[in-house]
CSV table of C-alpha atoms in Angstrom, one decimal:
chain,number,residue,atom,x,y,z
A,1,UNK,CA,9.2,2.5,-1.1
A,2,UNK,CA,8.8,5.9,0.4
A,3,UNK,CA,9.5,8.5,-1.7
A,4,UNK,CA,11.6,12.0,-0.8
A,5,UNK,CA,9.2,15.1,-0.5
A,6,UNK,CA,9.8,18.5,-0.9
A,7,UNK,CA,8.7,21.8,0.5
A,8,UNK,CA,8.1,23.6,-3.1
A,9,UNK,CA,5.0,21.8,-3.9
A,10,UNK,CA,1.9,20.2,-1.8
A,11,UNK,CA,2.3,16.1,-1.1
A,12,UNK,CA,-0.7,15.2,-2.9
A,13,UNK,CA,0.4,16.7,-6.2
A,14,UNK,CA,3.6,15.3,-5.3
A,15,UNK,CA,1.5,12.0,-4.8
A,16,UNK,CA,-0.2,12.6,-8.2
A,17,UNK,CA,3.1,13.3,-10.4
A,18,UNK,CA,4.7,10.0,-8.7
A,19,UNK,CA,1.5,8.2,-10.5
A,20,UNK,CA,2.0,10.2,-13.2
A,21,UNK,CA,5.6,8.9,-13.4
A,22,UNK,CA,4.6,5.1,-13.2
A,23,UNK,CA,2.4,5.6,-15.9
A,24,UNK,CA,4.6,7.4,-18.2
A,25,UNK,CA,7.2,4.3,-17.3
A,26,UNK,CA,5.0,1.7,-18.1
A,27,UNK,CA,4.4,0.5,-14.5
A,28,UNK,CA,0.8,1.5,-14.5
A,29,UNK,CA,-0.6,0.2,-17.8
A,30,UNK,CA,-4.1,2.1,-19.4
A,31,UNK,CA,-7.2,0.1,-18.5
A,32,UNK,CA,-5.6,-2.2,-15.2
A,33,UNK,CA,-6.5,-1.4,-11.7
A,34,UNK,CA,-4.2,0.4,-9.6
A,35,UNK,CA,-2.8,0.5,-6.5
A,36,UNK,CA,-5.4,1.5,-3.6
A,37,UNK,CA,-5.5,4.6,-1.5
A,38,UNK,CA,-4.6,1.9,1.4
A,39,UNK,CA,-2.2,0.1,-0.8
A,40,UNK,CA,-0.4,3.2,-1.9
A,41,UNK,CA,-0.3,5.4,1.3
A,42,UNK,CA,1.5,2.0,2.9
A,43,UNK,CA,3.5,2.0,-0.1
A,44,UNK,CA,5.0,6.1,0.0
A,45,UNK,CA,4.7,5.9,3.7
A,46,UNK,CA,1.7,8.9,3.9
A,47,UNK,CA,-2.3,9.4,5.2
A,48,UNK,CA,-4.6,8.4,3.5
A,49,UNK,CA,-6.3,11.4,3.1
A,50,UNK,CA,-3.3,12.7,1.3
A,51,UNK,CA,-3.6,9.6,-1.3
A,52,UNK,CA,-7.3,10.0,-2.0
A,53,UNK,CA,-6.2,13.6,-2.4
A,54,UNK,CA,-4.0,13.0,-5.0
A,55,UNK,CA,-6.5,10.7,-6.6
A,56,UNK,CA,-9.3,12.9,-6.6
A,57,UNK,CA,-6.9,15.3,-8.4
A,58,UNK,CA,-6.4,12.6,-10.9
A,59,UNK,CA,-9.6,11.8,-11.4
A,60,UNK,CA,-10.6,15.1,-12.2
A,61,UNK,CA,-7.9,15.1,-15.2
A,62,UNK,CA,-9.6,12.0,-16.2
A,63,UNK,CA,-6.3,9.6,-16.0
A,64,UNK,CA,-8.0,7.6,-13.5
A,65,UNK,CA,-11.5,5.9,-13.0
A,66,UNK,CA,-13.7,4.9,-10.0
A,67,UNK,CA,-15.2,1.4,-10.3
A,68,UNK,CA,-17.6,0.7,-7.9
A,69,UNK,CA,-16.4,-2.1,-5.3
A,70,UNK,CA,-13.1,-2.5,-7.6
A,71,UNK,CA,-10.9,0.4,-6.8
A,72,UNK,CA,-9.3,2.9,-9.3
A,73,UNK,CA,-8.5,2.0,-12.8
A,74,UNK,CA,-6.5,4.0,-15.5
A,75,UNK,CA,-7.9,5.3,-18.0
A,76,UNK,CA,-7.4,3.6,-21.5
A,77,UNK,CA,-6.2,6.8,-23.0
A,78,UNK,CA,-4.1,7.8,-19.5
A,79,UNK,CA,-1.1,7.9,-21.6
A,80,UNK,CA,-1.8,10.3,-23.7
A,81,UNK,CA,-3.4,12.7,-21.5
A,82,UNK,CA,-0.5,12.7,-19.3
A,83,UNK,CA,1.5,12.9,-22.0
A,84,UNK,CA,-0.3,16.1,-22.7
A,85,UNK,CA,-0.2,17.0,-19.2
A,86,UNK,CA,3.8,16.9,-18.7
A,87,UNK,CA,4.4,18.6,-22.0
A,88,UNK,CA,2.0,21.6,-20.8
A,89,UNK,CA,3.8,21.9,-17.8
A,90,UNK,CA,6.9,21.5,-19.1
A,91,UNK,CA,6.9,24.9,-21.5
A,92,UNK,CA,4.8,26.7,-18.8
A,93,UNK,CA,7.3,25.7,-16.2
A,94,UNK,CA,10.6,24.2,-17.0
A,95,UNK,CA,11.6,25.8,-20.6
A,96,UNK,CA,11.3,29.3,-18.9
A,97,UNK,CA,13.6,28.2,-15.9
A,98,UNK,CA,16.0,26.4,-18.7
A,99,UNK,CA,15.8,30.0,-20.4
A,100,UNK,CA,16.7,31.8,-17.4
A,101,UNK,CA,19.6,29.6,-16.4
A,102,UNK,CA,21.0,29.9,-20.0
A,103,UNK,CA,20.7,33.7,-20.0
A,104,UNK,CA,22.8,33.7,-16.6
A,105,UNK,CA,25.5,31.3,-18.2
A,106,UNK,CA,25.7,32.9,-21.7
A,107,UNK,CA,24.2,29.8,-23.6
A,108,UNK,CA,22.8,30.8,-26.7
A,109,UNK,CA,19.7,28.1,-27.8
A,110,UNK,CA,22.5,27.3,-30.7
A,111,UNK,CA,24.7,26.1,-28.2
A,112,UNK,CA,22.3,24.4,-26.6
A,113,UNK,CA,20.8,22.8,-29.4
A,114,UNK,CA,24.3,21.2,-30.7
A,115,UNK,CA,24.8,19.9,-27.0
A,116,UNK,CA,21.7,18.0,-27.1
A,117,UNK,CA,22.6,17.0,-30.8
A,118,UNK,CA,25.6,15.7,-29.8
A,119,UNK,CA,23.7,13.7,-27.2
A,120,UNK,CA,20.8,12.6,-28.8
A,121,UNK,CA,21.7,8.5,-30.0
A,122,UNK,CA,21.6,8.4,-33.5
């Protein structure tokens, strides 16, 4: 399954939040192996060297781990860290844009708040 990439952010982080993704859906469960760099670059249709990229990048948040002769593994508390990770970036990143876009439209955060209220399931 190759996936769509865009020009507003480099392929291996793109790489790295499509991992990110399958572990925040359950695909990639904390302490299994995932897929290779081979596996994977076959997989999203890209080098390599963009793969191990994004893994390195991973590893260095410590959501993945290196086992020698066995591949890459996630870590048991991968969850939580990108978990951690996603809620960082969204108030750095996506709560300002929201902010912006609702000072544009006129949405006050109470208007905003009984939309996703109204929603939310009870």
């Amino acid at each position: 399954m190759a996936i769509e990439f865009s020009d507003n952010k480099p392929i291996y982080r793109q790489i790295a939040d499509y991992s990110i993704g399958r572990i925040l859906t359950g695909v990639w469960v904390p302490g299994a192996r995932i897929p290779s760099v081979r596996e994977l670059a076959v997989e999203l249709t890209v080098n390599t060297h963009t793969v191990l990229k994004a893994f390195e990048y991973l590893q260095a948040e410590e959501i993945i781990v290196p086992r020698r002769g066995m591949g890459f593994y996630l870590a048991d508390d991968a969850l939580e860290k990108v978990g951690r990770m996603r809620r960082r970036e969204f108030f750095a990143t996506t709560l300002p844009a929201l902010r912006a876009e609702m000072e544009l439209l006129g949405i006050t955060p109470a208007e905003l708040l009984a939309h996703l209220e109204a929603d939310s399931p009870q």
